[in-house]
């Protein structure tokens, strides 16, 4: 039986078929990777907003003030009611961790890379003496794939 | 000459289509006559004819003898390149066993298609050979499993033991392990094969038929007179004359000198497998890189304290401008006033929101609602119509327009809006309000049908038509959302 090698045409056809198959597969990798990133950032933003809303309900009514856009960065931020200090691993002050490069490097890097910020839009409504309500719009902004994204939620905090 | 050949072709074609014994067929005499006329150019005629026609020509023209043998060999040269047809096998059965042994069986030594097809034909025609011939067959070339199985049909059942013991003895004389393996395999198949019919050989595409000169000496394919005597059996390979010489000069082994060639299927799969493996490795490397944590880039948004022109809402994917956020602030305040039924104050805030951003649909809707509650039905209808023009699927607008229409005694308009709202939102409350409206209008049947449909969808609820005037009641109710 004679040995038969592959001709250039066959190789070209094989390569083009391989490319036609690999291009959608590669874009599927890319698309699913983007989706993973998107859902991760969205969940994180929702978590940040939830943390803020919980703090709003327990902090002093008069301490709820506006944080105007573009918002306050979360990492390396001065001490505030929401994110600084972030967490305390010990039973005393020694375990306090702030979102700084030295304390929480992974979280710091993630927040810094995506540019997470929080902003509060506060509206005071008074229905009478002692009957005040603050309408607080919590806005978390970040950067993703070159776009500025925003996550909004609202909380009504009563003075009562 | 050409006309005679054509005539022979036509006559032989007719003869092959006829049934019955060959010599008794109607066209046989005609075929015979033409064949005899073409005797002088028999060799060139046989080459032009098909296998079956060639065999017919030989049967019709040539009596047994050396001439017939040579013509038969010539016919086999071409015929054994393709699988035999049933017609060809029938014609071959007309030849004597001796003729087949002398002229057909030598082609068994050829490797490739000819050898395989020869073995198959011999097996089909049950051309038995002497036991001591098998060692020469098996050592002459490579044998596929199918060929070996067909070769077993050439052994008489009573000779099986003799063949096996002879092969056992002969194997010791061969140094080549491939030949010994072939012997062992053949012995195994001879003992164990259960196939009742010869197997079709695997035909490989060949560029040109293998040219091998036919031997001048014949291998004795019948039982020798003195089986115990050692015979020097000449074979087709000039180097091999006896078992002793076979051991000194073993035939070409089953493996080629360059190494064992891979089967065609494996060779054809190598390149695609390699390509797939390379692509898989590249994909793995790419995905590992893609999903790896990005390097820290210090030049991030810390320095940019300017708000962008717009953001993309992470939930709705719609653009959100600072203008919209400012309008939304007023809207939220207006909602607060609505919770205290302070419609006038709420309307002011909603209108402030609209003045900042007239694209704030919720503020527009609520301003229409406030107007409705404050008695400005006309203003409310205008606003609701504007909303429906922009977004026909906006929920609750039709419901409020239906209520306004009821208050204005425009029952047909009210029904139209109820239908639209119910179609948008198959809500229980909307459905009940609609059913009550229908009942109040005297359309009990339609009302009951609607109730029945709602009951089916909400089986855990007890749905009954209201007796009171629900239209007035609903006007005073708050928003359903």
Coordinates of C-alpha atoms in Angstrom, one line a residue:
Chain A
X1 CA 0.0 0.0 0.0
X2 CA 1.4 3.5 -0.9
X3 CA 2.1 5.9 1.9
X4 CA 0.2 9.2 1.5
X5 CA 1.0 12.5 3.1
X6 CA -1.3 15.4 3.8
X7 CA -1.5 18.0 1.1
X8 CA -1.4 21.7 1.8
X9 CA -5.1 22.0 0.9
X10 CA -6.0 19.4 3.5
X11 CA -4.0 21.1 6.1
X12 CA -5.6 24.5 5.3
X13 CA -9.0 23.0 5.5
X14 CA -8.3 21.3 8.8
X15 CA -6.9 24.5 10.2
X16 CA -9.9 26.6 9.1
X17 CA -12.3 24.0 10.5
X18 CA -10.3 24.1 13.8
X19 CA -10.5 27.9 13.8
X20 CA -14.2 27.9 13.1
X21 CA -14.7 25.6 16.1
X22 CA -12.3 27.3 18.4
X23 CA -13.5 30.9 17.9
X24 CA -16.9 30.3 19.5
X25 CA -15.4 28.1 22.2
X26 CA -12.9 30.8 23.0
X27 CA -15.6 33.5 23.1
X28 CA -17.6 31.2 25.3
X29 CA -14.7 31.2 27.7
X30 CA -14.5 35.0 27.5
X31 CA -18.2 35.5 27.9
X32 CA -18.5 33.2 30.8
X33 CA -15.5 34.8 32.4
X34 CA -17.1 38.2 32.1
X35 CA -20.3 36.9 33.6
X36 CA -18.5 35.5 36.5
X37 CA -16.8 38.8 37.1
X38 CA -20.0 40.7 36.7
X39 CA -22.0 38.6 39.2
X40 CA -19.1 38.7 41.6
X41 CA -19.0 42.5 41.5
X42 CA -22.8 42.8 41.7
X43 CA -23.0 40.5 44.8
X44 CA -20.2 42.5 46.4
X45 CA -22.0 45.8 45.8
X46 CA -25.2 44.4 47.1
X47 CA -23.4 43.2 50.2
X48 CA -21.8 46.6 50.7
X49 CA -25.2 48.3 50.4
X50 CA -26.7 45.9 52.9
X51 CA -24.0 46.7 55.4
X52 CA -24.6 50.4 55.0
X53 CA -28.4 50.0 55.4
X54 CA -27.9 47.9 58.6
X55 CA -25.6 50.6 60.0
X56 CA -28.0 53.3 59.1
X57 CA -30.7 51.7 61.2
X58 CA -28.6 51.6 64.3
X59 CA -26.6 54.8 64.0
X60 CA -27.8 58.1 65.4
X61 CA -30.5 59.8 63.3
X62 CA -28.6 63.1 63.1
X63 CA -25.4 61.3 62.1
X64 CA -27.0 60.2 58.8
X65 CA -25.6 62.7 56.4
X66 CA -25.2 63.0 52.7
X67 CA -22.1 61.5 51.0
X68 CA -22.3 63.1 47.6
X69 CA -21.3 61.5 44.3
X70 CA -18.8 60.4 43.1
X71 CA -18.8 58.9 46.5
X72 CA -16.3 57.9 49.2
X73 CA -13.7 55.3 48.4
X74 CA -13.9 52.3 50.7
X75 CA -10.3 51.3 51.0
X76 CA -7.8 53.6 52.8
X77 CA -10.8 55.6 53.9
X78 CA -10.8 57.6 57.1
X79 CA -12.7 56.1 60.0
X80 CA -16.4 56.1 59.4
X81 CA -19.5 54.3 60.6
X82 CA -19.7 51.9 57.7
X83 CA -16.4 50.4 56.7
X84 CA -13.7 51.6 59.0
X85 CA -13.0 49.8 61.1
X86 CA -14.1 46.8 59.0
X87 CA -13.8 43.9 61.3
X88 CA -12.3 42.8 64.6
X89 CA -10.9 39.3 64.9
X90 CA -10.2 39.6 68.6
X91 CA -12.1 40.5 71.7
X92 CA -10.2 43.7 72.2
X93 CA -9.0 46.6 70.2
X94 CA -5.9 44.7 69.1
X95 CA -7.8 42.7 66.5
X96 CA -9.3 45.6 64.7
X97 CA -8.8 45.5 60.9
X98 CA -9.2 48.4 58.6
X99 CA -9.4 48.1 54.8
X100 CA -5.7 48.9 54.3
X101 CA -3.1 47.2 52.3
X102 CA -1.4 45.9 55.4
X103 CA -4.5 44.7 57.3
X104 CA -6.7 43.2 54.6
X105 CA -4.6 43.0 51.4
X106 CA -6.8 40.8 49.3
X107 CA -9.9 42.9 50.0
X108 CA -8.0 46.0 49.6
X109 CA -6.7 45.0 46.2
X110 CA -10.1 44.0 45.0
X111 CA -11.8 47.2 46.1
X112 CA -9.0 49.3 44.8
X113 CA -8.8 47.6 41.5
X114 CA -12.6 48.0 40.8
X115 CA -12.8 51.4 42.4
X116 CA -15.7 50.7 44.7
X117 CA -17.2 53.8 46.3
X118 CA -20.3 54.4 48.3
X119 CA -22.5 57.5 48.2
X120 CA -25.6 58.5 50.3
X121 CA -28.3 60.8 49.1
X122 CA -30.3 61.9 52.1
X123 CA -33.6 63.7 52.1
X124 CA -35.2 64.9 55.3
X125 CA -38.9 64.8 55.6
X126 CA -40.6 66.2 58.7
X127 CA -44.2 65.5 59.4
X128 CA -44.2 67.2 62.7
X129 CA -42.2 67.5 65.9
X130 CA -40.4 64.3 66.5
X131 CA -41.8 62.7 63.4
X132 CA -39.0 62.8 60.9
X133 CA -38.1 60.4 58.3
X134 CA -34.9 60.4 56.3
X135 CA -35.1 58.9 52.8
X136 CA -31.6 57.6 52.1
X137 CA -30.5 56.4 48.7
X138 CA -27.5 54.1 49.0
X139 CA -25.4 54.1 45.9
X140 CA -22.5 51.8 45.3
X141 CA -20.4 52.6 42.3
X142 CA -17.5 50.7 40.7
X143 CA -15.7 50.3 37.4
X144 CA -16.1 47.2 35.3
X145 CA -15.0 46.5 31.8
X146 CA -14.4 50.2 31.2
X147 CA -18.0 51.1 32.3
X148 CA -19.1 52.9 35.5
X149 CA -21.7 50.8 37.2
X150 CA -24.1 51.8 40.0
X151 CA -26.1 49.8 42.4
X152 CA -29.0 51.6 44.1
X153 CA -31.1 50.8 47.1
X154 CA -33.2 52.9 49.4
X155 CA -33.8 52.9 53.1
X156 CA -36.3 55.0 55.1
X157 CA -35.0 55.8 58.5
X158 CA -37.4 57.2 61.1
X159 CA -36.4 59.4 63.9
X160 CA -38.8 57.5 66.2
Chain B
X1 CA -12.4 -8.5 -34.8
X2 CA -14.0 -5.7 -32.8
X3 CA -17.4 -6.8 -33.9
X4 CA -16.8 -10.3 -32.9
X5 CA -15.6 -9.2 -29.5
X6 CA -18.7 -7.1 -29.1
X7 CA -20.8 -10.0 -30.3
X8 CA -19.2 -12.2 -27.7
X9 CA -19.8 -9.6 -25.0
X10 CA -23.5 -9.4 -25.9
X11 CA -23.9 -13.1 -26.1
X12 CA -22.1 -13.7 -22.8
X13 CA -24.1 -11.1 -21.1
X14 CA -27.3 -12.8 -22.3
X15 CA -25.9 -16.2 -21.2
X16 CA -25.1 -14.9 -17.7
X17 CA -28.7 -13.8 -17.3
X18 CA -30.1 -17.1 -18.3
X19 CA -30.7 -19.8 -15.7
X20 CA -29.9 -23.5 -15.6
X21 CA -26.7 -25.5 -16.3
X22 CA -24.2 -23.6 -18.4
X23 CA -24.0 -25.9 -21.3
X24 CA -27.8 -26.2 -21.4
X25 CA -28.5 -22.5 -21.6
X26 CA -29.8 -21.3 -25.0
X27 CA -27.0 -18.8 -25.6
X28 CA -24.2 -21.3 -24.8
X29 CA -23.7 -22.5 -28.3
X30 CA -23.5 -19.0 -29.7
X31 CA -21.0 -18.0 -27.0
X32 CA -19.0 -21.1 -27.8
X33 CA -18.9 -20.4 -31.5
X34 CA -17.8 -16.9 -31.1
X35 CA -15.2 -17.9 -28.5
X36 CA -13.7 -20.4 -30.9
X37 CA -13.5 -17.8 -33.6
X38 CA -11.6 -15.5 -31.3
X39 CA -9.1 -18.3 -30.2
X40 CA -6.2 -16.8 -32.1
X41 CA -6.4 -13.6 -30.2
X42 CA -7.5 -15.2 -27.0
X43 CA -5.0 -13.4 -24.8
X44 CA -5.8 -9.9 -25.9
X45 CA -9.6 -10.7 -25.8
X46 CA -9.4 -12.0 -22.2
X47 CA -7.7 -8.7 -21.1
X48 CA -10.6 -6.7 -22.6
X49 CA -13.4 -8.8 -21.0
X50 CA -14.8 -8.6 -17.5
X51 CA -13.9 -11.4 -15.1
X52 CA -17.0 -13.3 -15.7
X53 CA -16.9 -12.9 -19.4
X54 CA -13.2 -13.9 -19.4
X55 CA -14.0 -17.1 -17.5
X56 CA -16.8 -17.8 -19.9
X57 CA -14.5 -17.4 -22.8
X58 CA -12.0 -19.8 -21.3
X59 CA -14.7 -22.3 -20.5
X60 CA -16.2 -22.1 -24.0
X61 CA -13.0 -22.0 -26.0
X62 CA -10.2 -23.8 -24.3
X63 CA -10.1 -27.5 -23.5
X64 CA -8.1 -28.5 -20.4
X65 CA -4.5 -28.1 -20.8
X66 CA -1.5 -25.8 -20.5
X67 CA -3.1 -23.2 -22.8
X68 CA -6.2 -23.1 -20.7
X69 CA -4.0 -22.8 -17.6
X70 CA -2.1 -19.9 -18.9
X71 CA -5.3 -18.2 -20.0
X72 CA -6.8 -18.8 -16.6
X73 CA -3.8 -17.3 -14.9
X74 CA -4.1 -14.3 -17.2
X75 CA -7.8 -13.9 -16.3
X76 CA -7.0 -14.2 -12.6
X77 CA -4.4 -11.5 -12.8
X78 CA -7.1 -9.0 -13.3
X79 CA -10.1 -10.7 -11.7
X80 CA -8.4 -11.1 -8.3
X81 CA -8.1 -7.4 -7.7
X82 CA -11.8 -7.2 -6.8
X83 CA -14.1 -9.2 -4.7
X84 CA -15.7 -12.0 -6.7
X85 CA -19.3 -11.7 -7.7
X86 CA -21.7 -14.7 -7.2
X87 CA -21.7 -15.2 -10.9
X88 CA -17.9 -15.4 -11.0
X89 CA -17.9 -18.0 -8.2
X90 CA -20.5 -20.1 -10.1
X91 CA -18.2 -20.0 -13.2
X92 CA -15.2 -20.9 -11.2
X93 CA -16.9 -23.9 -9.8
X94 CA -17.0 -25.2 -13.4
X95 CA -13.3 -25.6 -13.4
X96 CA -11.7 -28.7 -11.9
X97 CA -10.1 -28.7 -8.5
X98 CA -6.7 -29.4 -10.1
X99 CA -7.1 -26.4 -12.4
X100 CA -7.9 -24.2 -9.5
X101 CA -5.1 -25.5 -7.4
X102 CA -2.6 -25.0 -10.2
X103 CA -3.9 -21.6 -11.4
X104 CA -5.7 -19.9 -8.6
X105 CA -3.9 -21.0 -5.4
X106 CA -0.4 -19.6 -6.4
X107 CA -1.9 -16.2 -6.0
X108 CA -2.3 -16.9 -2.3
X109 CA 1.3 -16.2 -1.9
X110 CA 0.8 -12.6 -3.0
X111 CA 0.4 -10.0 -0.3
X112 CA -2.3 -7.4 -0.6
X113 CA -5.8 -7.8 -2.2
X114 CA -4.9 -10.6 -4.6
X115 CA -3.7 -12.9 -1.8
X116 CA -6.7 -12.2 0.4
X117 CA -9.3 -12.6 -2.4
X118 CA -7.6 -15.8 -3.6
X119 CA -7.9 -17.2 -0.1
X120 CA -11.5 -16.2 0.0
X121 CA -12.4 -17.7 -3.3
X122 CA -10.5 -21.0 -2.5
X123 CA -12.4 -21.2 0.7
X124 CA -15.7 -20.6 -1.0
X125 CA -15.0 -23.2 -3.6
X126 CA -13.6 -25.6 -0.9
X127 CA -10.3 -26.2 -2.6
X128 CA -8.6 -28.5 -0.2
X129 CA -4.8 -28.6 -0.1
X130 CA -2.3 -31.0 1.4
X131 CA -1.5 -30.5 5.1
X132 CA 2.2 -29.7 4.6
X133 CA 1.5 -26.8 2.3
X134 CA 0.2 -24.6 5.0
X135 CA 3.6 -23.9 6.5
X136 CA 4.7 -22.5 3.1
X137 CA 1.6 -20.4 2.8
X138 CA 1.9 -19.0 6.3
X139 CA 5.6 -18.2 6.1
X140 CA 5.4 -16.6 2.7
X141 CA 3.7 -13.3 3.6
X142 CA 1.8 -11.4 6.2
X143 CA -1.6 -12.7 7.0
X144 CA -4.6 -10.8 8.4
X145 CA -6.9 -12.6 10.8
X146 CA -9.6 -12.7 8.1
X147 CA -7.1 -14.4 5.6
X148 CA -6.1 -16.9 8.3
X149 CA -9.7 -17.8 8.9
X150 CA -10.4 -18.3 5.2
X151 CA -7.2 -20.3 4.9
X152 CA -8.6 -22.8 7.5
X153 CA -11.3 -23.7 5.0
X154 CA -8.6 -25.1 2.8
X155 CA -7.9 -27.8 5.4
X156 CA -9.9 -31.0 5.4
X157 CA -11.4 -31.6 8.8
X158 CA -9.6 -34.9 9.1
X159 CA -6.3 -33.2 8.5
X160 CA -6.5 -30.7 11.3
X161 CA -4.4 -32.7 13.7
X162 CA -1.8 -33.4 11.1
X163 CA -1.6 -29.7 10.1
X164 CA -1.2 -28.6 13.7
X165 CA 1.6 -31.0 14.5
X166 CA 3.4 -30.2 11.2
X167 CA 3.1 -26.5 12.0
X168 CA 4.4 -27.1 15.5
X169 CA 7.4 -28.9 14.1
X170 CA 8.0 -26.4 11.3
X171 CA 7.8 -23.4 13.7
X172 CA 10.9 -24.6 15.4
X173 CA 12.8 -24.2 12.2
X174 CA 11.9 -20.5 11.8
X175 CA 13.9 -18.0 13.8
X176 CA 11.5 -15.2 13.0
X177 CA 9.0 -14.7 15.9
X178 CA 6.5 -13.2 13.5
X179 CA 6.3 -16.4 11.5
X180 CA 6.0 -18.4 14.7
X181 CA 3.2 -16.1 15.8
X182 CA 1.4 -16.6 12.5
X183 CA 1.7 -20.3 12.9
X184 CA 0.3 -20.2 16.4
X185 CA -2.5 -18.0 15.4
X186 CA -3.4 -20.2 12.5
X187 CA -3.4 -23.3 14.7
X188 CA -5.6 -21.5 17.2
X189 CA -8.1 -20.5 14.6
X190 CA -8.0 -23.9 13.0
X191 CA -9.0 -25.5 16.3
X192 CA -11.4 -22.9 17.4
X193 CA -13.1 -21.0 14.6
X194 CA -16.8 -21.5 14.4
X195 CA -17.6 -19.4 11.4
X196 CA -19.5 -21.6 8.9
X197 CA -18.8 -19.4 6.0
X198 CA -15.6 -17.8 4.6
X199 CA -15.2 -14.1 5.5
X200 CA -15.0 -11.3 3.0
X201 CA -11.5 -10.0 3.2
X202 CA -10.6 -6.4 4.0
X203 CA -9.8 -4.9 0.6
X204 CA -7.3 -2.1 0.7
X205 CA -7.0 0.5 -2.1
X206 CA -4.1 -0.3 -4.2
X207 CA -2.4 2.1 -6.7
X208 CA -1.3 -0.7 -9.0
X209 CA -1.6 -4.4 -8.8
X210 CA 1.4 -6.2 -7.4
X211 CA 3.3 -7.6 -10.2
X212 CA 4.8 -10.9 -9.4
X213 CA 6.0 -13.4 -11.9
X214 CA 4.3 -16.7 -11.7
X215 CA 6.5 -19.5 -10.7
X216 CA 7.5 -22.0 -13.3
X217 CA 7.4 -24.9 -10.9
X218 CA 4.3 -26.0 -9.2
X219 CA 4.0 -26.5 -5.5
X220 CA 2.5 -29.9 -4.8
X221 CA -0.9 -29.0 -3.4
X222 CA -2.0 -32.6 -3.0
X223 CA -1.1 -35.2 -0.5
X224 CA 2.4 -36.6 -1.2
X225 CA 2.7 -40.4 -1.9
X226 CA 5.1 -40.9 1.0
X227 CA 4.1 -38.4 3.7
X228 CA 7.0 -39.3 6.0
X229 CA 9.6 -38.6 3.4
X230 CA 11.1 -35.2 3.6
X231 CA 10.5 -33.4 0.4
X232 CA 12.2 -30.4 -0.9
X233 CA 9.3 -28.3 -1.8
X234 CA 10.0 -25.5 -4.2
X235 CA 8.2 -22.4 -3.5
X236 CA 7.6 -19.2 -5.4
X237 CA 10.3 -17.4 -3.6
X238 CA 13.6 -18.5 -5.1
X239 CA 15.5 -18.2 -1.8
X240 CA 13.3 -20.7 -0.1
X241 CA 13.5 -24.4 -1.1
X242 CA 13.2 -26.4 2.1
X243 CA 12.4 -26.0 5.7
X244 CA 16.1 -26.2 6.5
X245 CA 16.8 -23.5 4.1
X246 CA 13.8 -21.6 5.3
X247 CA 15.4 -21.4 8.8
X248 CA 18.6 -20.2 7.3
X249 CA 16.9 -17.7 5.0
X250 CA 13.7 -16.8 6.6
X251 CA 11.2 -15.1 4.4
X252 CA 10.4 -11.5 4.7
X253 CA 9.1 -11.2 8.2
X254 CA 5.7 -9.9 9.0
X255 CA 7.3 -6.8 10.1
X256 CA 9.0 -4.7 7.4
X257 CA 12.6 -4.0 7.8
X258 CA 11.7 -0.4 8.5
X259 CA 9.5 -1.3 11.4
X260 CA 5.9 -2.3 11.8
X261 CA 3.7 0.0 9.7
X262 CA 0.8 1.5 11.6
X263 CA -2.7 0.6 10.4
X264 CA -4.3 3.1 8.1
X265 CA -6.9 4.2 10.6
X266 CA -4.4 4.9 13.3
X267 CA -2.2 6.9 10.9
X268 CA -5.2 9.0 9.7
X269 CA -6.1 9.8 13.3
X270 CA -2.7 11.0 14.5
X271 CA -2.9 14.5 13.0
X272 CA -6.4 15.3 14.3
X273 CA -5.6 13.9 17.7
X274 CA -2.5 16.1 17.9
X275 CA -4.4 19.1 16.8
X276 CA -7.1 18.6 19.4
X277 CA -4.5 18.0 22.1
X278 CA -2.7 21.2 21.2
X279 CA -5.9 23.2 21.1
X280 CA -6.9 21.7 24.5
X281 CA -3.6 22.7 26.0
X282 CA -3.8 26.2 24.6
X283 CA -7.4 26.5 25.9
X284 CA -6.3 25.4 29.4
X285 CA -3.4 27.8 29.4
X286 CA -5.7 30.6 28.2
X287 CA -8.4 29.9 30.7
X288 CA -5.9 29.7 33.5
X289 CA -4.5 33.0 32.5
X290 CA -8.0 34.5 32.0
X291 CA -9.3 33.4 35.3
X292 CA -6.2 34.3 37.3
X293 CA -6.4 37.1 39.7
X294 CA -5.4 40.4 38.0
X295 CA -2.2 42.0 39.0
X296 CA -2.6 45.0 41.3
X297 CA -2.6 48.1 39.4
X298 CA -1.9 51.1 41.6
X299 CA -3.1 53.6 39.0
X300 CA -6.8 53.0 39.7
X301 CA -9.7 55.3 40.4
X302 CA -8.3 56.8 43.6
X303 CA -7.2 59.8 41.7
X304 CA -10.4 60.4 39.7
X305 CA -12.7 62.2 42.0
X306 CA -14.8 63.4 39.2
X307 CA -18.2 61.8 38.8
X308 CA -18.7 60.2 35.3
X309 CA -21.3 61.5 32.9
X310 CA -23.5 58.5 33.6
X311 CA -23.5 55.2 35.3
X312 CA -25.0 51.9 34.1
X313 CA -27.5 50.5 36.5
X314 CA -26.3 47.1 37.5
X315 CA -29.8 45.8 37.7
X316 CA -31.6 47.2 34.7
X317 CA -28.5 48.0 32.6
X318 CA -30.0 51.4 31.9
X319 CA -28.0 54.6 31.9
X320 CA -28.3 56.6 35.2
X321 CA -27.4 60.3 35.1
X322 CA -26.8 62.7 37.9
X323 CA -29.9 64.5 36.7
X324 CA -32.0 61.3 37.2
X325 CA -30.6 60.7 40.6
X326 CA -31.5 64.2 41.6
X327 CA -35.0 63.8 40.3
X328 CA -35.2 60.4 42.0
X329 CA -34.4 62.1 45.3
X330 CA -37.5 64.3 45.0
X331 CA -39.5 61.3 43.9
X332 CA -38.6 59.4 47.0
X333 CA -39.6 62.2 49.2
X334 CA -42.9 62.4 47.4
X335 CA -43.4 58.6 48.1
X336 CA -42.9 59.4 51.8
X337 CA -45.7 62.0 51.6
X338 CA -48.0 59.5 49.9
X339 CA -47.6 57.1 52.8
X340 CA -49.3 59.8 54.9
X341 CA -51.9 60.4 52.2
X342 CA -50.6 63.9 51.7
X343 CA -51.3 64.0 48.0
X344 CA -50.9 67.7 47.4
X345 CA -47.4 67.8 48.9
X346 CA -46.5 64.6 47.1
X347 CA -47.7 66.1 43.8
X348 CA -45.4 69.1 44.2
X349 CA -42.4 66.9 44.8
X350 CA -43.3 64.6 41.9
X351 CA -43.6 67.6 39.6
X352 CA -40.2 68.9 40.9
X353 CA -38.8 65.6 40.0
X354 CA -40.3 65.8 36.5
X355 CA -39.0 69.3 36.0
X356 CA -35.5 68.0 36.7
X357 CA -35.8 64.9 34.6
X358 CA -39.0 64.4 32.6
X359 CA -37.9 60.9 31.8
X360 CA -38.6 59.8 35.3
X361 CA -41.6 57.7 34.5
X362 CA -42.4 56.7 38.0
X363 CA -42.6 60.3 39.1
X364 CA -44.9 61.1 36.1
X365 CA -47.2 58.1 37.0
X366 CA -47.4 59.2 40.6
X367 CA -48.2 62.7 39.7
X368 CA -51.1 61.4 37.6
X369 CA -52.2 59.3 40.6
X370 CA -52.0 62.3 42.9
X371 CA -54.1 64.4 40.5
X372 CA -56.7 61.6 40.4
X373 CA -56.8 61.5 44.1
X374 CA -57.2 65.3 44.3
X375 CA -60.1 65.2 41.8
X376 CA -58.3 66.4 38.7
X377 CA -59.5 63.5 36.6
X378 CA -58.8 65.3 33.3
X379 CA -55.3 66.1 34.2
X380 CA -54.8 62.5 35.5
X381 CA -56.1 61.0 32.2
X382 CA -53.8 63.2 30.2
X383 CA -50.8 62.1 32.2
X384 CA -51.8 58.4 32.1
X385 CA -52.3 58.6 28.3
X386 CA -48.9 60.1 27.9
X387 CA -47.5 57.2 29.9
X388 CA -49.3 54.6 27.8
X389 CA -48.1 56.2 24.6
X390 CA -44.5 55.9 25.8
X391 CA -44.9 52.5 27.5
X392 CA -48.2 50.6 26.8
X393 CA -47.1 47.9 29.2
X394 CA -46.9 50.2 32.2
X395 CA -48.8 48.4 35.0
X396 CA -51.7 49.9 36.9
X397 CA -52.2 52.9 34.6
X398 CA -55.1 51.2 32.8
X399 CA -56.7 50.3 36.2
X400 CA -56.7 53.9 37.3
X401 CA -58.1 55.0 33.9
X402 CA -60.8 52.4 34.3
X403 CA -61.7 53.8 37.7
X404 CA -61.8 57.3 36.3
X405 CA -64.0 56.1 33.5
X406 CA -66.4 54.4 35.9
X407 CA -66.7 57.6 37.9
X408 CA -67.5 59.4 34.7
X409 CA -70.1 56.7 33.8
X410 CA -68.1 55.7 30.7
X411 CA -68.6 52.0 31.0
X412 CA -67.3 51.0 27.6
X413 CA -64.1 52.9 28.2
X414 CA -63.8 51.4 31.6
X415 CA -64.3 47.9 30.3
X416 CA -61.6 48.5 27.7
X417 CA -59.1 49.6 30.3
X418 CA -60.0 46.7 32.6
X419 CA -59.4 44.3 29.8
X420 CA -56.1 45.9 29.0
X421 CA -55.0 45.9 32.6
X422 CA -56.1 42.3 33.2
X423 CA -54.3 41.2 30.0
X424 CA -51.1 42.9 31.3
X425 CA -51.3 41.7 34.8
X426 CA -53.4 38.6 35.5
X427 CA -53.6 39.9 39.0
X428 CA -56.2 38.5 41.4
X429 CA -57.2 42.0 42.6
X430 CA -57.5 43.4 39.1
X431 CA -59.5 40.4 38.1
X432 CA -61.9 40.7 41.0
X433 CA -62.4 44.4 40.4
X434 CA -63.2 43.7 36.8
X435 CA -65.6 40.9 37.6
X436 CA -67.4 43.1 40.1
X437 CA -67.6 45.8 37.4
X438 CA -69.1 43.3 34.9
X439 CA -71.6 42.1 37.5
X440 CA -72.6 45.7 38.3
X441 CA -73.2 46.3 34.6
X442 CA -75.5 43.3 34.5
X443 CA -73.1 41.0 32.6
X444 CA -73.4 38.2 35.2
X445 CA -72.3 35.5 32.8
X446 CA -69.0 37.2 31.9
X447 CA -68.4 38.0 35.6
X448 CA -69.0 34.4 36.6
X449 CA -66.7 33.1 33.9
X450 CA -64.0 35.5 35.1
X451 CA -64.5 34.4 38.7
X452 CA -64.3 30.7 37.6
X453 CA -61.0 31.4 35.7
X454 CA -59.6 33.2 38.7
X455 CA -60.7 30.4 41.1
X456 CA -58.9 27.9 38.9
X457 CA -55.7 29.9 39.2
X458 CA -56.1 30.6 42.9
X459 CA -57.8 27.5 44.3
X460 CA -56.8 28.4 47.9
X461 CA -59.0 31.5 47.8
X462 CA -62.8 31.8 48.1
X463 CA -63.8 34.2 45.4
X464 CA -67.2 35.8 45.4
X465 CA -68.7 38.8 43.7
X466 CA -69.0 41.8 45.9
X467 CA -72.5 43.1 46.7
X468 CA -71.4 46.7 47.5
X469 CA -70.4 49.4 45.1
X470 CA -66.7 48.6 44.8
X471 CA -66.1 51.3 42.3
X472 CA -66.5 54.0 44.9
X473 CA -64.6 52.0 47.4
X474 CA -61.6 51.6 45.1
X475 CA -61.3 55.2 44.3
X476 CA -60.5 55.9 47.9
X477 CA -58.0 53.1 48.2
X478 CA -54.2 53.6 48.0
X479 CA -52.1 52.5 45.1
X480 CA -52.0 48.8 44.5
X481 CA -48.2 48.7 44.1

